[in-house]
Structures are given as C-alpha cells and as structure tokens.
Tab-separated table of C-alpha atoms and ligand atoms in Angstrom:
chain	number	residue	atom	x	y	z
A	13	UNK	CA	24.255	-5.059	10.190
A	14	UNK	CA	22.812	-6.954	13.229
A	15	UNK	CA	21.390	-10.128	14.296
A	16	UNK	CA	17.715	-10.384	14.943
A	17	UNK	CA	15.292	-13.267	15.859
A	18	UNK	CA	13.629	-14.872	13.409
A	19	UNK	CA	10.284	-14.111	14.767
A	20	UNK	CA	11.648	-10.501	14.701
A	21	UNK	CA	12.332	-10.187	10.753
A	22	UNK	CA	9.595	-8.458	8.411
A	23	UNK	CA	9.635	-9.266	4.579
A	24	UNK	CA	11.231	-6.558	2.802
A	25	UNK	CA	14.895	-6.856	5.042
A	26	UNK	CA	18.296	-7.155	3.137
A	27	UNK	CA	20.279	-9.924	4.915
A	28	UNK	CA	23.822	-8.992	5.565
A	29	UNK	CA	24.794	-13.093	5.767
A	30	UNK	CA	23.387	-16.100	3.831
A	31	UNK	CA	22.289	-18.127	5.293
A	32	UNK	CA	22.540	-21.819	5.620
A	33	UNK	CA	20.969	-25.116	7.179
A	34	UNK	CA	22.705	-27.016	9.703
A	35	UNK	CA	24.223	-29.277	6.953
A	36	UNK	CA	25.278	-26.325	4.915
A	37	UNK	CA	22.883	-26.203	2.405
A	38	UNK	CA	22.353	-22.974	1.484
A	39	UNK	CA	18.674	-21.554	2.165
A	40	UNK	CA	19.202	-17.569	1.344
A	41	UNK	CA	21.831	-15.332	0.047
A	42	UNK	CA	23.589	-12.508	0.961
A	43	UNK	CA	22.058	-9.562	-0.060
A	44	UNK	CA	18.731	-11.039	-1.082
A	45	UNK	CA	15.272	-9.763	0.369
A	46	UNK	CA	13.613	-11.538	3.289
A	47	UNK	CA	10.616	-12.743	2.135
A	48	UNK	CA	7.633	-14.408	4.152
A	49	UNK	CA	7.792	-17.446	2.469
A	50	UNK	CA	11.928	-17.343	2.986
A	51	UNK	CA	10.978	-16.584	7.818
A	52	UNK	CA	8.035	-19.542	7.237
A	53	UNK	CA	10.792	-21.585	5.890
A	54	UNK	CA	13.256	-20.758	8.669
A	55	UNK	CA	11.045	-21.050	11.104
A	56	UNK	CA	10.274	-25.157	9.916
A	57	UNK	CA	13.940	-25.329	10.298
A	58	UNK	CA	14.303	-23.950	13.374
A	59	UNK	CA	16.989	-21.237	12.609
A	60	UNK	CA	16.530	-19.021	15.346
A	61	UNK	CA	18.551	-15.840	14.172
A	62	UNK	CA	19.274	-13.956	11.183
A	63	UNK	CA	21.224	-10.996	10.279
A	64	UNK	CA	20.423	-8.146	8.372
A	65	UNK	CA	21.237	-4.677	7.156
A	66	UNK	CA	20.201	-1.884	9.321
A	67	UNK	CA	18.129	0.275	8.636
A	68	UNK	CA	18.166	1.177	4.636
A	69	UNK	CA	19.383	4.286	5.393
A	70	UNK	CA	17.325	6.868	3.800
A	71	UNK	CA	17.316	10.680	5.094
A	72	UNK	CA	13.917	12.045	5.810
A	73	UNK	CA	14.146	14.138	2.825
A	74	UNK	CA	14.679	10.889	0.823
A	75	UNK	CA	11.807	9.381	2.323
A	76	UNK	CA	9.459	12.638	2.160
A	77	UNK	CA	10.442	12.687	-1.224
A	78	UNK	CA	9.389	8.848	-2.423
A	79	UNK	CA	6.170	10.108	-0.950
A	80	UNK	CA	6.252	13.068	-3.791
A	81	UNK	CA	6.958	10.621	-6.148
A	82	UNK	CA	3.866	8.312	-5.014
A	83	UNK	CA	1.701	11.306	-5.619
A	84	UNK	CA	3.125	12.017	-9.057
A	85	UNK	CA	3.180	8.503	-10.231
A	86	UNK	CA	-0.742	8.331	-8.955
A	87	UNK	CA	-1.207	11.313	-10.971
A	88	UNK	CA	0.110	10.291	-13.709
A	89	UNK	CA	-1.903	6.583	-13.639
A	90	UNK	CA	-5.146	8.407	-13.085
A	91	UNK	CA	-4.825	11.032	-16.209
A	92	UNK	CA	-7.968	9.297	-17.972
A	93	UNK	CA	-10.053	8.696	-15.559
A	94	UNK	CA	-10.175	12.170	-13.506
A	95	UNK	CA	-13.815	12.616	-13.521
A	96	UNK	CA	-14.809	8.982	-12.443
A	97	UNK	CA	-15.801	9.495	-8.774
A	98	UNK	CA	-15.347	5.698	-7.616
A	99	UNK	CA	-11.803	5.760	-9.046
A	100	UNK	CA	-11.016	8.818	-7.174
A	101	UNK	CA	-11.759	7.303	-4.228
A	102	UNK	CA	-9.219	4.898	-4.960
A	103	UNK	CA	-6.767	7.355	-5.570
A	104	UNK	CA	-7.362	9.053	-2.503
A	105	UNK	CA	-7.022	6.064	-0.485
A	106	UNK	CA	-3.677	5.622	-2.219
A	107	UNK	CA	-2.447	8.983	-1.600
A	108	UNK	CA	-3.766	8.321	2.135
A	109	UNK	CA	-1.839	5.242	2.451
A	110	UNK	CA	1.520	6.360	1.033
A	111	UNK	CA	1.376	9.539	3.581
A	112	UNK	CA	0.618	7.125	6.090
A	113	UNK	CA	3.981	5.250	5.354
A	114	UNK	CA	6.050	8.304	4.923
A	115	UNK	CA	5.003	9.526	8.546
A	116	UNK	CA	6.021	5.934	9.761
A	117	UNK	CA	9.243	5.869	8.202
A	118	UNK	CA	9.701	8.942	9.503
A	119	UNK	CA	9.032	8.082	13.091
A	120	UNK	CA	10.928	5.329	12.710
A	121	UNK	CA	13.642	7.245	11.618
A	122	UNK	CA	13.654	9.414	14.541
A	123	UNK	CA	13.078	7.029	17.086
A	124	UNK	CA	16.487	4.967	15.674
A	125	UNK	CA	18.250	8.166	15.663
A	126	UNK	CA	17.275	8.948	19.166
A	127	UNK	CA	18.186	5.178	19.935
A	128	UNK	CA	21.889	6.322	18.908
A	129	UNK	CA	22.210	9.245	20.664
A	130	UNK	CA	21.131	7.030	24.015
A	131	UNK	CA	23.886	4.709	22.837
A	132	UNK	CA	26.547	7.137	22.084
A	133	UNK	CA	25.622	8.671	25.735
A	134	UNK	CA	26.054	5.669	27.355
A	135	UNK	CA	29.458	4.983	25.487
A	136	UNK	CA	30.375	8.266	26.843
A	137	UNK	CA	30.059	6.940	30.312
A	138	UNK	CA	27.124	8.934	31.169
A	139	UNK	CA	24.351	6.956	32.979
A	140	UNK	CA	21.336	7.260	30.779
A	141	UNK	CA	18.667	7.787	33.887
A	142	UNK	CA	14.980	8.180	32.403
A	143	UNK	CA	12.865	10.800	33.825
A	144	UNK	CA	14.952	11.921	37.070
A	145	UNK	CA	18.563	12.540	34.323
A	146	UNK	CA	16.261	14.690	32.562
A	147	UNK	CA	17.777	17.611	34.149
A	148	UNK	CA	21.903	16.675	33.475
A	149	UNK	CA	20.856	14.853	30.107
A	150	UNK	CA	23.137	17.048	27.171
A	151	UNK	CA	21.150	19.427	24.561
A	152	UNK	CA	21.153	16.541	21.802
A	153	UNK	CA	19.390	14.203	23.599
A	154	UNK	CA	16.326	16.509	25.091
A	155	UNK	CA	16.196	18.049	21.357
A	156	UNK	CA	15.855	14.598	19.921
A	157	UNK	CA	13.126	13.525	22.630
A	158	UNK	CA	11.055	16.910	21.681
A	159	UNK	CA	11.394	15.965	17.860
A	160	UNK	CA	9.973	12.548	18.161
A	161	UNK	CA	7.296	13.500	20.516
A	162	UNK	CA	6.533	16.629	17.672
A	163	UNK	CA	6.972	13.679	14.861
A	164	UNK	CA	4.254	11.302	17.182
A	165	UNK	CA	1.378	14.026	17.482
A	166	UNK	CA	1.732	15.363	13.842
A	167	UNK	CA	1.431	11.592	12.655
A	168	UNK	CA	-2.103	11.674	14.391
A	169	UNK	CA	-3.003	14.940	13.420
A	170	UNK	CA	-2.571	14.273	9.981
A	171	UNK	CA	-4.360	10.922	10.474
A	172	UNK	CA	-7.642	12.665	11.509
A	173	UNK	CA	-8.052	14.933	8.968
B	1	UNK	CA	-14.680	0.595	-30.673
B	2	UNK	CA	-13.928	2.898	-34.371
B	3	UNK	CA	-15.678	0.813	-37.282
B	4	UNK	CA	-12.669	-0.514	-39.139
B	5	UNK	CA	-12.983	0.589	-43.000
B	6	UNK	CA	-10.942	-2.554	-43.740
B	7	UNK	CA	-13.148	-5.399	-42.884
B	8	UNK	CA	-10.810	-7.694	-44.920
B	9	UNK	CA	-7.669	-7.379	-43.344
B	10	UNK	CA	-9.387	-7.771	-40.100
B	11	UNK	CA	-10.550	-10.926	-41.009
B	12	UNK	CA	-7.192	-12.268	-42.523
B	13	UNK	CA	-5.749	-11.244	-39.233
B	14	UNK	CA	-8.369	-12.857	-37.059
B	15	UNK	CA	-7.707	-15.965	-39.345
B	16	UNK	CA	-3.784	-15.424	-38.854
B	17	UNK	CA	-4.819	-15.755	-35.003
B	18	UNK	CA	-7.400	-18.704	-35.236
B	19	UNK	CA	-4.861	-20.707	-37.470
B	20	UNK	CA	-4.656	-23.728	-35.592
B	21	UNK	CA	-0.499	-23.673	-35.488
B	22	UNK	CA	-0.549	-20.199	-34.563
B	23	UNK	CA	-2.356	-20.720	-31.624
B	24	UNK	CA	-0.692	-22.419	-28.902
B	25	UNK	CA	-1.565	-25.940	-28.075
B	26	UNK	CA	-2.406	-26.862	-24.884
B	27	UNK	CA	0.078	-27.802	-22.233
B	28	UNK	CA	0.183	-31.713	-22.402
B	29	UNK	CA	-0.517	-31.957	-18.638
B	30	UNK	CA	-3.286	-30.054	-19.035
B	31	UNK	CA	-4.921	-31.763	-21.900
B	32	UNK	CA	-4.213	-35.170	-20.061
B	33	UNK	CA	-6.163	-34.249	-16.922
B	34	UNK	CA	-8.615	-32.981	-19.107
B	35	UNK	CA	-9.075	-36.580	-19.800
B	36	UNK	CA	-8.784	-38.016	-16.769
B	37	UNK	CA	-11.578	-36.186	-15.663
B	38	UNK	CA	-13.603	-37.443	-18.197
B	39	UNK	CA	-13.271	-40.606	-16.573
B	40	UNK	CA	-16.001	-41.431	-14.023
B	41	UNK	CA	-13.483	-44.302	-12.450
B	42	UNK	CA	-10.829	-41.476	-11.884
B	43	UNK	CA	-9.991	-39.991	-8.575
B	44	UNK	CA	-8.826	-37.019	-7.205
B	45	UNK	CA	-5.864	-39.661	-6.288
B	46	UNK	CA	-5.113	-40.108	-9.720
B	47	UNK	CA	-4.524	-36.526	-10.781
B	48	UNK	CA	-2.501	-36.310	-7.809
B	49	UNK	CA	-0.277	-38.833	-9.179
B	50	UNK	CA	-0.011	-37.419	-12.696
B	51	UNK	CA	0.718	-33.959	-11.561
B	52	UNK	CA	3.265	-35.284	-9.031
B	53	UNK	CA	5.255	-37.039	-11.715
B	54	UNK	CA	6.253	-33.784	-13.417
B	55	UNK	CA	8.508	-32.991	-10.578
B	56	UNK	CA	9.270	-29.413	-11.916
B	57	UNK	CA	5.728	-28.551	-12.442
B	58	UNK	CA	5.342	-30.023	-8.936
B	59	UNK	CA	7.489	-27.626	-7.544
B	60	UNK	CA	6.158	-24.982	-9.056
B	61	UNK	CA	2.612	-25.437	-8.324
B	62	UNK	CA	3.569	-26.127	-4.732
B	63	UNK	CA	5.270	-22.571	-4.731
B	64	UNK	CA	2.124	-21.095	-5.887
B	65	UNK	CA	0.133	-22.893	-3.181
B	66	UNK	CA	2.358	-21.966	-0.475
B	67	UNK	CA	2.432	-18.220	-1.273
B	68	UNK	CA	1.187	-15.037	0.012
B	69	UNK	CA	-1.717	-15.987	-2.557
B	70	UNK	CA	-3.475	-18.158	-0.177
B	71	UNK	CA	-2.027	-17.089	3.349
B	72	UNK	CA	-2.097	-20.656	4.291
B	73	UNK	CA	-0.412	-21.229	8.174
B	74	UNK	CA	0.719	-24.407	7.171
B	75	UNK	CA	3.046	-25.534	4.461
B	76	UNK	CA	1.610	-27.244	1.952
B	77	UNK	CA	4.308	-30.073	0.817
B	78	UNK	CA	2.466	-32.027	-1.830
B	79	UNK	CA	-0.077	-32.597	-5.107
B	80	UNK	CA	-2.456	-34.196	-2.853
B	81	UNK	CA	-2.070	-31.936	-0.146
B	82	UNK	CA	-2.826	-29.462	-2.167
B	83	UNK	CA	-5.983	-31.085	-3.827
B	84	UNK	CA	-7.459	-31.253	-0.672
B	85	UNK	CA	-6.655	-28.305	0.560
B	86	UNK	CA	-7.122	-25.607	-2.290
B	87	UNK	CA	-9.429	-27.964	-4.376
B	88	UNK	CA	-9.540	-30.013	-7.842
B	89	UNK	CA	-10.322	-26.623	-9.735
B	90	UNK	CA	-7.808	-24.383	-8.133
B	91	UNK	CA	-4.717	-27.136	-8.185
B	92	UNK	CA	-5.506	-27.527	-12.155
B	93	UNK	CA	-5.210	-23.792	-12.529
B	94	UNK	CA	-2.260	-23.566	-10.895
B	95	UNK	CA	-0.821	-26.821	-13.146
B	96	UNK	CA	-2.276	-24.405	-16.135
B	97	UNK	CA	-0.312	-21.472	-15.004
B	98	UNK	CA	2.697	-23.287	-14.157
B	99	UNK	CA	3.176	-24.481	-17.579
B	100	UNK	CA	2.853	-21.328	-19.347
B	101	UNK	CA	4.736	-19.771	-16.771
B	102	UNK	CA	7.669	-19.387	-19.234
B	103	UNK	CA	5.282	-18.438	-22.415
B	104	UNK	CA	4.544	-15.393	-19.869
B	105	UNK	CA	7.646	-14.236	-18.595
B	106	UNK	CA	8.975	-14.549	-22.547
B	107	UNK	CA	5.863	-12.552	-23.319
B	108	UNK	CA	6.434	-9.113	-22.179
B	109	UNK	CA	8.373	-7.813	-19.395
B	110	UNK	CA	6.035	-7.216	-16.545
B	111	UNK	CA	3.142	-9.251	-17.181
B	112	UNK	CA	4.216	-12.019	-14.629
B	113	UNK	CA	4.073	-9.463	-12.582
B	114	UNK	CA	0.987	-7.948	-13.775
B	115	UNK	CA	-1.091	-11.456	-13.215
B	116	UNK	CA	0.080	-12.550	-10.178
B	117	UNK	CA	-0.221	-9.236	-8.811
B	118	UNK	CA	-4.319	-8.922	-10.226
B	119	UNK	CA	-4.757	-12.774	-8.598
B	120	UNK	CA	-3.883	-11.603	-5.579
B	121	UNK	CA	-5.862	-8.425	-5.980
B	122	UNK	CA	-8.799	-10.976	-6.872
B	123	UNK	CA	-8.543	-13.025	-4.340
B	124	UNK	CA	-8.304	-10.119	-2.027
B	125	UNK	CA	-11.753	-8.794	-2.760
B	126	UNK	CA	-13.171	-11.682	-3.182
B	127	UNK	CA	-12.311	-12.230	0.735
B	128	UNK	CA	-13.116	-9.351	1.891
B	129	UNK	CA	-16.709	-10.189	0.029
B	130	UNK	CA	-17.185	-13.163	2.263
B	131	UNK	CA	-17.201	-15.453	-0.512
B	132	UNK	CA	-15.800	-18.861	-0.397
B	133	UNK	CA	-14.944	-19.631	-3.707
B	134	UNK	CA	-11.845	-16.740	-3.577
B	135	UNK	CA	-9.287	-19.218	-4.219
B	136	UNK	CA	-10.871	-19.629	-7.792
B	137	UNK	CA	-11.319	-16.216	-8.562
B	138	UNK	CA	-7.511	-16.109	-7.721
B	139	UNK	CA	-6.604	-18.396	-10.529
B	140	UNK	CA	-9.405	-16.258	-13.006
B	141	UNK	CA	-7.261	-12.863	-11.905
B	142	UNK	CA	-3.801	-14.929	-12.644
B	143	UNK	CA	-4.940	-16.284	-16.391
B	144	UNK	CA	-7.034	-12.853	-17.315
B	145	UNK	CA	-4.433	-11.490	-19.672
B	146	UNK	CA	-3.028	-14.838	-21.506
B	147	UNK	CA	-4.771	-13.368	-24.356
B	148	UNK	CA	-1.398	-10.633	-24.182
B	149	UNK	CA	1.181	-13.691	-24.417
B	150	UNK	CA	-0.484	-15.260	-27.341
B	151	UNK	CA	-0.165	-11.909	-29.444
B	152	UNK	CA	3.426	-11.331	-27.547
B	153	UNK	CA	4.175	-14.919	-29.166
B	154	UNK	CA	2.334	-15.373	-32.119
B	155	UNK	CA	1.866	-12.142	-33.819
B	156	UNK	CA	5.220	-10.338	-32.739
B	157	UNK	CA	4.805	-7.781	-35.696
B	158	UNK	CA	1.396	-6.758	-34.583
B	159	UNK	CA	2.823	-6.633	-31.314
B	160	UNK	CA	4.998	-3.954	-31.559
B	161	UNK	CA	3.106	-1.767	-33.444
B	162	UNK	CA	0.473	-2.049	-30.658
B	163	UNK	CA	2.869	-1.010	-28.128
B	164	UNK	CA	4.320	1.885	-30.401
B	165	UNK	CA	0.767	3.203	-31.025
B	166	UNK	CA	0.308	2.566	-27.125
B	167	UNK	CA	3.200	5.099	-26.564
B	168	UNK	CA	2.482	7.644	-30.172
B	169	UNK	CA	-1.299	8.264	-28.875
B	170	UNK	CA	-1.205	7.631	-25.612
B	171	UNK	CA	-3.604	5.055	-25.325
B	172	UNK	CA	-4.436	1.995	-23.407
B	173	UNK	CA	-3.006	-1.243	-24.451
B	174	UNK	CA	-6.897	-2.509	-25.200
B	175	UNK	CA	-7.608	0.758	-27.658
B	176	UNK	CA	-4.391	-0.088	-29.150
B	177	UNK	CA	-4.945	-3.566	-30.072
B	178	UNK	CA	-8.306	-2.657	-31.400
B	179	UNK	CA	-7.000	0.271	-33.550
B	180	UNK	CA	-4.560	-1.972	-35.084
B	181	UNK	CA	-6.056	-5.576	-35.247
B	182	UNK	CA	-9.570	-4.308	-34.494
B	183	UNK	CA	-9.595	-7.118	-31.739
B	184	UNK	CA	-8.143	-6.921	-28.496
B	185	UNK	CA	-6.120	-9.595	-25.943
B	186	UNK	CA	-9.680	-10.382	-24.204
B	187	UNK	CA	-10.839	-11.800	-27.572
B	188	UNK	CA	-7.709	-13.642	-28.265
B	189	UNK	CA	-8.684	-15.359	-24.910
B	190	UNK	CA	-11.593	-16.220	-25.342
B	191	UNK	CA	-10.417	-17.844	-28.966
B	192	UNK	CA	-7.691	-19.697	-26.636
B	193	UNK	CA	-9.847	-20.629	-24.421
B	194	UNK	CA	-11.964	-22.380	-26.790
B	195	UNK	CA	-8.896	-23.622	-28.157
B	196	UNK	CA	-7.769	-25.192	-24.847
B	197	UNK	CA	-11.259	-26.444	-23.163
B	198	UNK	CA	-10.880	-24.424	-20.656
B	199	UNK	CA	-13.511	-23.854	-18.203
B	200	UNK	CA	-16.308	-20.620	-18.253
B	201	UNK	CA	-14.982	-20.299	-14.866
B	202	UNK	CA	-11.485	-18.430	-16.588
B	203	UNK	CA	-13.024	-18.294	-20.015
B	204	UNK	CA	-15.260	-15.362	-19.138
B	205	UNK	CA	-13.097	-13.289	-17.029
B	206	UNK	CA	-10.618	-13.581	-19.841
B	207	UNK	CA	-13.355	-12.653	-22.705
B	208	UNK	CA	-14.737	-9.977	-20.128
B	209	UNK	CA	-12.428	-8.669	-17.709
B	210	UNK	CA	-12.675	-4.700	-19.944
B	211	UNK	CA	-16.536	-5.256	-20.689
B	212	UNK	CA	-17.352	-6.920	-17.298
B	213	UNK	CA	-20.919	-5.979	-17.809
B	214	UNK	CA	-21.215	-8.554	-20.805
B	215	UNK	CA	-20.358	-12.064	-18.967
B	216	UNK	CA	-23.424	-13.794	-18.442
B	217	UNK	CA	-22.063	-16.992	-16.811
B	218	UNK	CA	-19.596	-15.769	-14.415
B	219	UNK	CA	-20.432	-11.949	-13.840
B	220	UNK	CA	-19.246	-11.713	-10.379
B	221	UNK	CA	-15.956	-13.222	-11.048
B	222	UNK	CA	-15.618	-11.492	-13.929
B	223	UNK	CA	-16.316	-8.261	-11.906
B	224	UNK	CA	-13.674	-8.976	-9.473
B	225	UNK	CA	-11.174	-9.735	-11.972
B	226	UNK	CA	-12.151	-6.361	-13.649
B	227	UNK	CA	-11.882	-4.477	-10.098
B	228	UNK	CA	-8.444	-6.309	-9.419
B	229	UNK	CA	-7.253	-5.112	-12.664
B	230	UNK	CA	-7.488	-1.516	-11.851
B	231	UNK	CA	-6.015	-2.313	-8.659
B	232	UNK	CA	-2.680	-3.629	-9.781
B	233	UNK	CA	-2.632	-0.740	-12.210
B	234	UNK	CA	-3.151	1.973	-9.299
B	235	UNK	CA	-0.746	0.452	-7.329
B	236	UNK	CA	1.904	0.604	-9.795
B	237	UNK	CA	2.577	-3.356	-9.572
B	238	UNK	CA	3.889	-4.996	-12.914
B	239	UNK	CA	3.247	-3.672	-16.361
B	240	UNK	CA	0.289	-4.648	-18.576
B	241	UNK	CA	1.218	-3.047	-21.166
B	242	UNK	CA	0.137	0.930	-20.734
B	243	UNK	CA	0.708	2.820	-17.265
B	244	UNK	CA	-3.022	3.934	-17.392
B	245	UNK	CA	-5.837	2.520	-14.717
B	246	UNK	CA	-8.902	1.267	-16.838
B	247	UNK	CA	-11.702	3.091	-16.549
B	248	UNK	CA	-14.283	1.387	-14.119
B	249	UNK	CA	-17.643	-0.792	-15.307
B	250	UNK	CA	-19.830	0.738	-12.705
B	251	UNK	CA	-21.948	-2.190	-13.351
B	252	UNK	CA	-19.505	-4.426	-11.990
B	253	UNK	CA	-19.124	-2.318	-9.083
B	254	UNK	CA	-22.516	-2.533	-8.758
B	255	UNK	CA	-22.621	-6.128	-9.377
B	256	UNK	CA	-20.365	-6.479	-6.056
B	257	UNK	CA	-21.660	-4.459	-3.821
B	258	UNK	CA	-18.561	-2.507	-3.120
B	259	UNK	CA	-18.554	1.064	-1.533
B	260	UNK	CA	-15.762	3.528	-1.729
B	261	UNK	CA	-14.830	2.728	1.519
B	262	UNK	CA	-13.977	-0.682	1.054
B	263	UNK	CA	-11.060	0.099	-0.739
B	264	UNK	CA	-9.095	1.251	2.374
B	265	UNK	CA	-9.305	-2.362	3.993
B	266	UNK	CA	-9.351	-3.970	0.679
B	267	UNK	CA	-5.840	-2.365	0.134
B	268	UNK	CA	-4.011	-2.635	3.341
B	269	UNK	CA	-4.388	-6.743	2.632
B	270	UNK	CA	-3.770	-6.653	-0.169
B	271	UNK	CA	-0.079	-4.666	0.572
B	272	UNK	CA	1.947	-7.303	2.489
B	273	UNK	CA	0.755	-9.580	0.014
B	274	UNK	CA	2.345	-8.005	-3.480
B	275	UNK	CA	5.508	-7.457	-1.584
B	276	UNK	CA	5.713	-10.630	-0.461
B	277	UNK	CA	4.943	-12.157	-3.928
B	278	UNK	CA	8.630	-11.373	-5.515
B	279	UNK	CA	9.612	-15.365	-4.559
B	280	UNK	CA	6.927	-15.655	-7.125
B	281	UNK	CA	8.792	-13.633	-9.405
B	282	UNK	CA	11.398	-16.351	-10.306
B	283	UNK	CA	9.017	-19.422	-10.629
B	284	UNK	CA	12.375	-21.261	-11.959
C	317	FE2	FE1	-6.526	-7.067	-19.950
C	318	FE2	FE1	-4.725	-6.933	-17.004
C-alpha cells in the first residue's frame, strides 16, 4: 500500500485504510473503491492524504488477456446485428478503446516495474546517475529502459493504424 | 411482431396488467406535487419544502444530483439547491426515481444498473449534441425501462417464462415479451404512465425507446434514449434482461444527426462516468 494526495487518487483505487473525519466519523472503508464522489467529498473536508493498494497487480498476460475477453464479450453482444454498418462502427470504436487501455496498462506496468528496479538499485547502494551511469548501470536496468521505450513506440504505432 | 392466434388470452392478460391493483400506484410524493403544481399560488419554494420533509428521499435525490450524472463542480446540499440548479422537471424525476428506487432493484438484478447506466448514456449524447435540455433527457434514459419492474412485480409468472424463452431461443427480452404476452415492457409503460400522470416528456421515451421512429411528441428524446440504450448494452454495463445490443432505428440516428464518428468522443465521456456511478449502486 502507500499514501497518496488526495488530488493524486483516480476513482477505481482500493484503499488499504478507512478512512475517517477528524472527529472519527467514518467516511470510507477499508477495502472499498475510491469513487469521485467519495475524493469530492474529501476534498470539502480537507483530508489531504489517503492510502491505497498498489498497483492491482495484474501480469501483462492478465491484462492482454481482459483485452481478449473485451473482444469476445463484444462479439458475443453484437451476434444480431452483424450486418448493421452504424452498429459496427460502434463496435469498432469499442474494440479501439479497450486496445487502447490494454497498451496503457501495459505501459504502466512497465514503467512501475522499471520504477522498482531504480529502487532496488539504489537500495543496493548504487548511485542511480541518469544519462552519464548509463555505461556502469547493471543488465536489468538498461533491458528494462529498452522495453518501455519498445512498449512507448508500439503504443503509437498501433494508435495510427 | 407474429400475429397472436389467441387474441383472447392477450386481452385477459392486457386486462390482468391494466387492473387498477395490479398496477402500481403512484408514489405519494409524487402524486402530491402533482397537485401542488396544479396550484397557480404554489412556488418552486413549496415543493422544495415538501420534498425536503421526506428526509430519506432527500438524501437520495441529493445523491443523484451530486453524481457523475450531472458533473456538477459544486456540491449540491439541498431540495432547493437543487431546484434551481437542475430545474423543477429534472428534481421531480429524480423524487420519481428515488421512490421506486427499491421497486427496481427488487425487480431484476441489473436493471438499476441498466437505467442509470442508459441516463448517463442519454445525457451524454445529448451533450455532446449541444442541447440544453440534457439534464431531462437524463431522467427519460433513467425511467425508460419501468415498464420491466412492473412485469418483474406484477406478473412474476409471465416473468419468468419471458426470461426462459429469452435464454431457450435466444432472443431479445422485447421479442420475448411479445411472444409470450404479445405486448412488451414499452407498452406496459406507456399504460403506467397513463396510470401515474406522468409527463410526454418520459411517457414517450418509455412507449418508444424500441420503435423510436413512432414518438411524435418527443422524437429527439426518444431517439437519444433509444441510442443510449444500445450504448449501455455494448458496453456491457448492467443487465436489461438479454446480453444482445438492439438493433438500431436508423431514423433516430437520422433524427440526431449523429455520424459514426461521434461515437469515439461520445464514449470516452461517457467512461469515467459509468465507473464512477457504483455510489449510485447502493441508493440506501
Ligand atoms: Fe427497453
Ligand atoms: Fe433498456
């Protein structure tokens, strides 16, 4: 878990605390999604920080697949109405927008994972020098800099066409 | 719609339906502002008042106003507020929603969903149409299918065997209904909302929202309502009864204006909003 801003929180977030007002009336639960309504509220109350779980945790495969299962389910919700032009535009867009997430989760993934290996580095004592360490920075961390750049262009690639 | 060899037991069911105590009566607040309004000497003050002394209601409708259905950057904290703010018309169909909230969460599971989900879907397009009455056409998208809770409710029998012929042939939940009671949630209603005195405004979208082509009084609402419909479906949100999307009135497409490449924008707003909408789903 960790403790972010307020200001910083996006509906959707699992909160790791409840949380309370100043009197100790409780406002959220543990374990309960952050919703807008739930950050408008805090932010009339002025609580300035709330904590949540980290990332949910899901593998690139995991998220790749929910994409698959986008698709199907669109498939599947379309079956009567195949040869209706306007509605396949719609399904389209839908199949656009759910790649479009999957290659953000997926750069987000990435660029948390690369995050960790900077932090692991500098646990390790190693001073973690942008540009001029380049050439003493281990394997892992020039792999995982080449694998987000990679993730970054494919993203707009894919986006074009 | 297949000619129905049995005209009499359509019309004993239709009757079963129009029987006064079968249909639900109206929610008292709703029937009391009804009144009010009948009133010249009574002001939007007044209704305030009434409203605010149902304090659960209240809180309800307040939750409504201050959700990701109307984006507003302020809170909204009471009645009045929220008569000037969202309007007479728009407060009174949130005070109509809020009390059959329960009738549609009993219902079937899913249609909550289902309706707030096409509201904001409604209110979505009509936004990105420029049009200023989208708060409204919210409130149309979030009654359209009260025509499913009365049958839900009322005829439970006929119920099921709509939803097992739903799942047998693979149909929508619309063919369904008309196979087995040769009339369909969008007539049941309309016979509601003759029942209740409720305005054209949700009357028609109701009556229409599969055959948007037919409403004469409110066609564009009635369009959007029809559009928002498919919307929720494609997207998956809530249930409404069949996991099918409609197909699409072309005239109501038409009607609108809309090109294929609206629906990019149309969707990305309306995104944040359905996932922000699960405080709605608890209205308790
Ligand atoms: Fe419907
Ligand atoms: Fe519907």
């Amino acid at each position: 878990m960790k403790r972010i801003p307020v200001d910083q929180a996006k509906p959707g977030q699992i909160l790791a605390e409840s949380i309370a007002r100043h009197d100790g009336v409780l406002l959220a639960n543990q374990g309960s999604e952050v919703s807008e309504g739930l950050l408008r509220m805090l932010v009339r109350l002025n609580v300035d920080t709330i904590v949540i779980e980290e990332e949910e945790g899901r593998t690139e495969e995991e998220i790749r697949a929910s994409h698959g299962e986008n698709l199907s389910r669109l498939d599947r919700a379309f079956r009567r109405v195949g040869g209706q032009p306007v509605l396949m535009a719609l399904k389209k867009t839908l199949a656009f927008l759910s790649k479009e997430e999957m290659e953000k989760g997926i750069f987000a993934l990435r660029e948390s994972q690369e995050k960790g290996a900077d932090e692991a580095q500098a646990a390790n004592g190693t001073q973690p020098e942008e540009g001029q360490g380049e050439a003493v920075s281990p394997p892992p961390k020039a792999g995982a800099k080449a694998s987000k750049r990679q993730g970054k262009d494919q993203a707009k690639d894919q986006v074009k066409d | 719609m297949s000619p129905d060899p049995n005209i009499s037991d359509r019309m004993q069911a239709k009757k079963e339906v129009r029987r006064i105590k079968n249909l639900p009566t109206v929610p008292g607040i709703v029937a009391k502002i009804s009144r009010m309004v009948e009133n010249p000497d009574t002001s939007v003050a007044d209704v305030g008042r009434l409203i605010s002394q149902d304090q659960v209601l209240s809180a309800k409708v307040l939750r409504m106003a201050n959700s990701a259905f109307f984006g507003m950057s302020r809170k909204i904290s009471s009645i009045s507020q929220a008569l000037i703010i969202l309007g007479f018309e728009v407060v009174k169909g949130l005070v109509l929603t809020s009390s059959v909230f329960d009738m549609i969460q009993k219902s079937m599971a899913g249609l909550w969903e289902h309706s707030i989900g096409c509201a904001a879907a409604s209110g979505v397009i009509a936004a990105h149409l420029g049009r200023d009455d989208a708060e409204e056409v919210l409130v149309a998208g979030l009654l359209h299918d009260l025509g499913k809770v009365v049958l839900a409710l009322n005829l439970p029998e006929e119920m099921k065997l709509v939803q097992d012929k739903v799942a047998e042939e693979d149909l929508y939940f619309y063919e369904a209904e008309n196979k087995v009671l040769d009339f369909d949630h969008a007539e049941i209603g309309q016979w509601l909302a003759e029942h209740w005195n409720l305005p054209e405004s949700l009357a028609e979208p109701m009556r229409f929202h599969h055959k948007p082509e037919k409403a004469v009084l409110k066609p564009e609402w009635t369009a959007i309502v029809h559009i928002a419909d498919i919307l929720v479906r494609a997207k998956g949100f809530g249930n409404g009864g069949d996991d099918m999307v409609p197909d699409i009135s072309m005239a109501a497409w038409d009607i609108l204006g809309l090109r294929k490449v609206d629906f990019l924008p149309i969707l990305e707003k309306l995104e944040p909003k359905l996932s922000s909408l699960n405080d709605l789903t608890a209205l308790n």
